[in-house]
mmCIF file of C-alpha atoms in Angstrom:
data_model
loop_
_atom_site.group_PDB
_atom_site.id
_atom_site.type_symbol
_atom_site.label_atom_id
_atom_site.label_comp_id
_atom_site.label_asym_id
_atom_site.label_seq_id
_atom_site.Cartn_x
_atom_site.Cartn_y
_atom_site.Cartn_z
ATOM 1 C CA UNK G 1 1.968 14.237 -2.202
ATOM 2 C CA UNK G 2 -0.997 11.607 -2.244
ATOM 3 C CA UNK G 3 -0.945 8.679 -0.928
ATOM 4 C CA UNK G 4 -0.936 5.344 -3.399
ATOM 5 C CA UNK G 5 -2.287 2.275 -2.416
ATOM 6 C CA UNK G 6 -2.800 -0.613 -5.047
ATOM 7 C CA UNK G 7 -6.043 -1.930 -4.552
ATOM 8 C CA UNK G 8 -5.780 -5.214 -6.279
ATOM 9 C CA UNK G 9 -7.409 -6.964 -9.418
ATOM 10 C CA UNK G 10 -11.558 -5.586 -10.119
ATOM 11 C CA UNK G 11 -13.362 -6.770 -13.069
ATOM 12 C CA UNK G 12 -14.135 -5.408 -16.072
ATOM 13 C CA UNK G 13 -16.963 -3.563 -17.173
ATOM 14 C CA UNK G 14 -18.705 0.142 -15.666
ATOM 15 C CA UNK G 15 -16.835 1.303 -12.921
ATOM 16 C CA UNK G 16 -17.649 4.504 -11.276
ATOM 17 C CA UNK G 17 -15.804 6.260 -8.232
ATOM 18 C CA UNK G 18 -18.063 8.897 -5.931
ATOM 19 C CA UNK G 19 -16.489 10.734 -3.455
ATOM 20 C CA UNK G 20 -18.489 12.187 -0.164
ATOM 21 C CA UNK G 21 -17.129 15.429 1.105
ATOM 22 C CA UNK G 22 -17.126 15.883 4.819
ATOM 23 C CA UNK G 23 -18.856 19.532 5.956
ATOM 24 C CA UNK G 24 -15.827 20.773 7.581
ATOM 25 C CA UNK G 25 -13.808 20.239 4.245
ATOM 26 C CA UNK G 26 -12.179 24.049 3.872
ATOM 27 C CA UNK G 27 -13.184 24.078 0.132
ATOM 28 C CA UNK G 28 -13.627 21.650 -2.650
ATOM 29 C CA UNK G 29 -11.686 18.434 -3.870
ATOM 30 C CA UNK G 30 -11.084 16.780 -7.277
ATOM 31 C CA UNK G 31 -12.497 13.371 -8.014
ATOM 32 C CA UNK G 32 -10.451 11.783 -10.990
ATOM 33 C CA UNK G 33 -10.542 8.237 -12.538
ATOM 34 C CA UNK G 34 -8.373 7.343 -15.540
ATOM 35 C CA UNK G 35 -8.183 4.077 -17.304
ATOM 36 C CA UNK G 36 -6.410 2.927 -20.342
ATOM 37 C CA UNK G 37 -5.923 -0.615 -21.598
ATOM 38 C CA UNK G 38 -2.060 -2.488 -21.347
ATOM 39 C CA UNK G 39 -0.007 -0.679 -23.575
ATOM 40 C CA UNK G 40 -1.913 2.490 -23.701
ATOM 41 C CA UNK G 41 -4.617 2.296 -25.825
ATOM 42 C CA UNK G 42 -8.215 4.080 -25.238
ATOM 43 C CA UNK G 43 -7.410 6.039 -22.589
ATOM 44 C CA UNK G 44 -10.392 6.956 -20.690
ATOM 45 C CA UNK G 45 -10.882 10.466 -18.167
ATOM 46 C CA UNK G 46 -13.318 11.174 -15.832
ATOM 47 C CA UNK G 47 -13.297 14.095 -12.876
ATOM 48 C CA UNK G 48 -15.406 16.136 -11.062
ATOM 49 C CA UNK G 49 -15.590 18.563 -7.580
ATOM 50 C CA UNK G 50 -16.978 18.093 -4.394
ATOM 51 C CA UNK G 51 -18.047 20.749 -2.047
ATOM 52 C CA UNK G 52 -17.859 20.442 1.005
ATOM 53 C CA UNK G 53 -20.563 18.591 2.391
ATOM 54 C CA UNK G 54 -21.556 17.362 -1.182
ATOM 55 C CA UNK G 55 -20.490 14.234 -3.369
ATOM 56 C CA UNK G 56 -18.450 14.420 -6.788
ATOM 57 C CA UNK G 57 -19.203 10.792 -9.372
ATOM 58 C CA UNK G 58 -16.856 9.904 -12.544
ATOM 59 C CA UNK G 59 -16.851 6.986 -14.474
ATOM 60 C CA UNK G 60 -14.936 4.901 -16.884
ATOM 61 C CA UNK G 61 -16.807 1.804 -19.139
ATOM 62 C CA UNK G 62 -13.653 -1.028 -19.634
ATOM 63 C CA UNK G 63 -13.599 -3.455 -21.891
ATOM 64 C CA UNK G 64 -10.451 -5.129 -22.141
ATOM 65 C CA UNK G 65 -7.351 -5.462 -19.260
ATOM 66 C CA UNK G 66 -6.120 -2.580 -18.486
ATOM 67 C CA UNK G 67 -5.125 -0.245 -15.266
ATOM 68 C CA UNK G 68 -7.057 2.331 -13.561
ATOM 69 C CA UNK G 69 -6.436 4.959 -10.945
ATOM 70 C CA UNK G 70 -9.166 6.960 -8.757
ATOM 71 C CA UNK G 71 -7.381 9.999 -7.225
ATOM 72 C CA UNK G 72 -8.863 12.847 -4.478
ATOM 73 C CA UNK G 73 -6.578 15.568 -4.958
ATOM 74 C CA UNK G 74 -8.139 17.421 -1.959
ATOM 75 C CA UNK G 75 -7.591 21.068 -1.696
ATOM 76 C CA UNK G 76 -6.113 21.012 2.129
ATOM 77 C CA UNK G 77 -4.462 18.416 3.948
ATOM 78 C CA UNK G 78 -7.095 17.707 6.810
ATOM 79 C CA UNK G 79 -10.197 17.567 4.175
ATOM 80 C CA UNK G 80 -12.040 14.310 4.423
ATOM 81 C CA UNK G 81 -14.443 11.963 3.307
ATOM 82 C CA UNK G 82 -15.588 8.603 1.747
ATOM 83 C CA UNK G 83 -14.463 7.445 -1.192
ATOM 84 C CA UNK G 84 -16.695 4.601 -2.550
ATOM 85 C CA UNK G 85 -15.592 2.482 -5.900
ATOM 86 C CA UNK G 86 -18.070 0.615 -7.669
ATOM 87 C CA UNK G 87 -18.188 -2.384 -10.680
ATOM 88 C CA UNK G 88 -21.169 -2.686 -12.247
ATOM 89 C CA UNK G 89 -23.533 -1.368 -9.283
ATOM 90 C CA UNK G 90 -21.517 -3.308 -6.805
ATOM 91 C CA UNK G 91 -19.443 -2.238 -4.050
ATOM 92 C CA UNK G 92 -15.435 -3.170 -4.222
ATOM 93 C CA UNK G 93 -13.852 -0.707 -2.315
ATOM 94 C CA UNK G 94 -15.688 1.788 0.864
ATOM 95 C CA UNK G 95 -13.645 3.691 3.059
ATOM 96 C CA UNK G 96 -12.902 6.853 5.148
ATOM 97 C CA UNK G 97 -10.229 8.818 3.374
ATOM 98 C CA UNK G 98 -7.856 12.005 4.457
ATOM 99 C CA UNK G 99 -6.347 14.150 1.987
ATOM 100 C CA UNK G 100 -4.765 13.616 -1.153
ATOM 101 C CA UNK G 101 -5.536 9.791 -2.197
ATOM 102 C CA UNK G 102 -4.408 7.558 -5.448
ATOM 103 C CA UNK G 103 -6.005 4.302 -5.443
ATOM 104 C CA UNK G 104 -5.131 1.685 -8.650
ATOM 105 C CA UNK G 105 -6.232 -1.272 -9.591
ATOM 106 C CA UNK G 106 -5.316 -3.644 -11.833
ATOM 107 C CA UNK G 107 -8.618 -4.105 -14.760
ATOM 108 C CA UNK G 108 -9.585 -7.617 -15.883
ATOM 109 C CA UNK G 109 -10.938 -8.066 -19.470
ATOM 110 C CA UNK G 110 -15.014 -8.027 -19.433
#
């Protein structure tokens, strides 16, 4: 079961999720970031593995409010790594993260 932490309010606009796989990871992990606007509409879907040792990027482009989720559905319990979330080129969120992970946020319109 992942963990879920709400990350607060991030603006609108190009946000992209990379996830850095530790080298002792025992095999690869899923990088997934979903948005949709309230109600539903224009659901967006991004993923992509990491080996271990390498990075995984997804992205979503938002336009209007919405919520968004960045998951690390990691393929053993004690795989580990960074998980860095980005808005426009800018850093919002940068930390050290063990296992399965489910950040959200809450989207503002652009």
């Amino acid at each position: 079961m992942p963990i879920s932490v709400y990350k607060g309010g991030i603006a609108g606009g190009s946000i992209s999720a990379r996830f850095q796989s530790d080298y002792s990871n025992v095999g690869s992990d899923l990088l997934a970031i979903s948005y949709a606007e309230i109600g539903g509409a224009n659901p967006q879907v991004d993923h992509a593995a990491a080996v271990p040792g390498g990075f995984a990027t997804v992205g979503v482009q938002t336009t209007k409010a919405g919520v968004m989720e960045v998951w690390i559905a990691a393929g053993h319990e004690n795989d580990s790594g960074r998980l860095i979330v980005t808005q426009n080129g800018t850093s919002t969120d940068d930390e050290p993260v063990q296992g399965s992970v489910r950040w959200v946020y809450s989207v503002g319109a652009v």
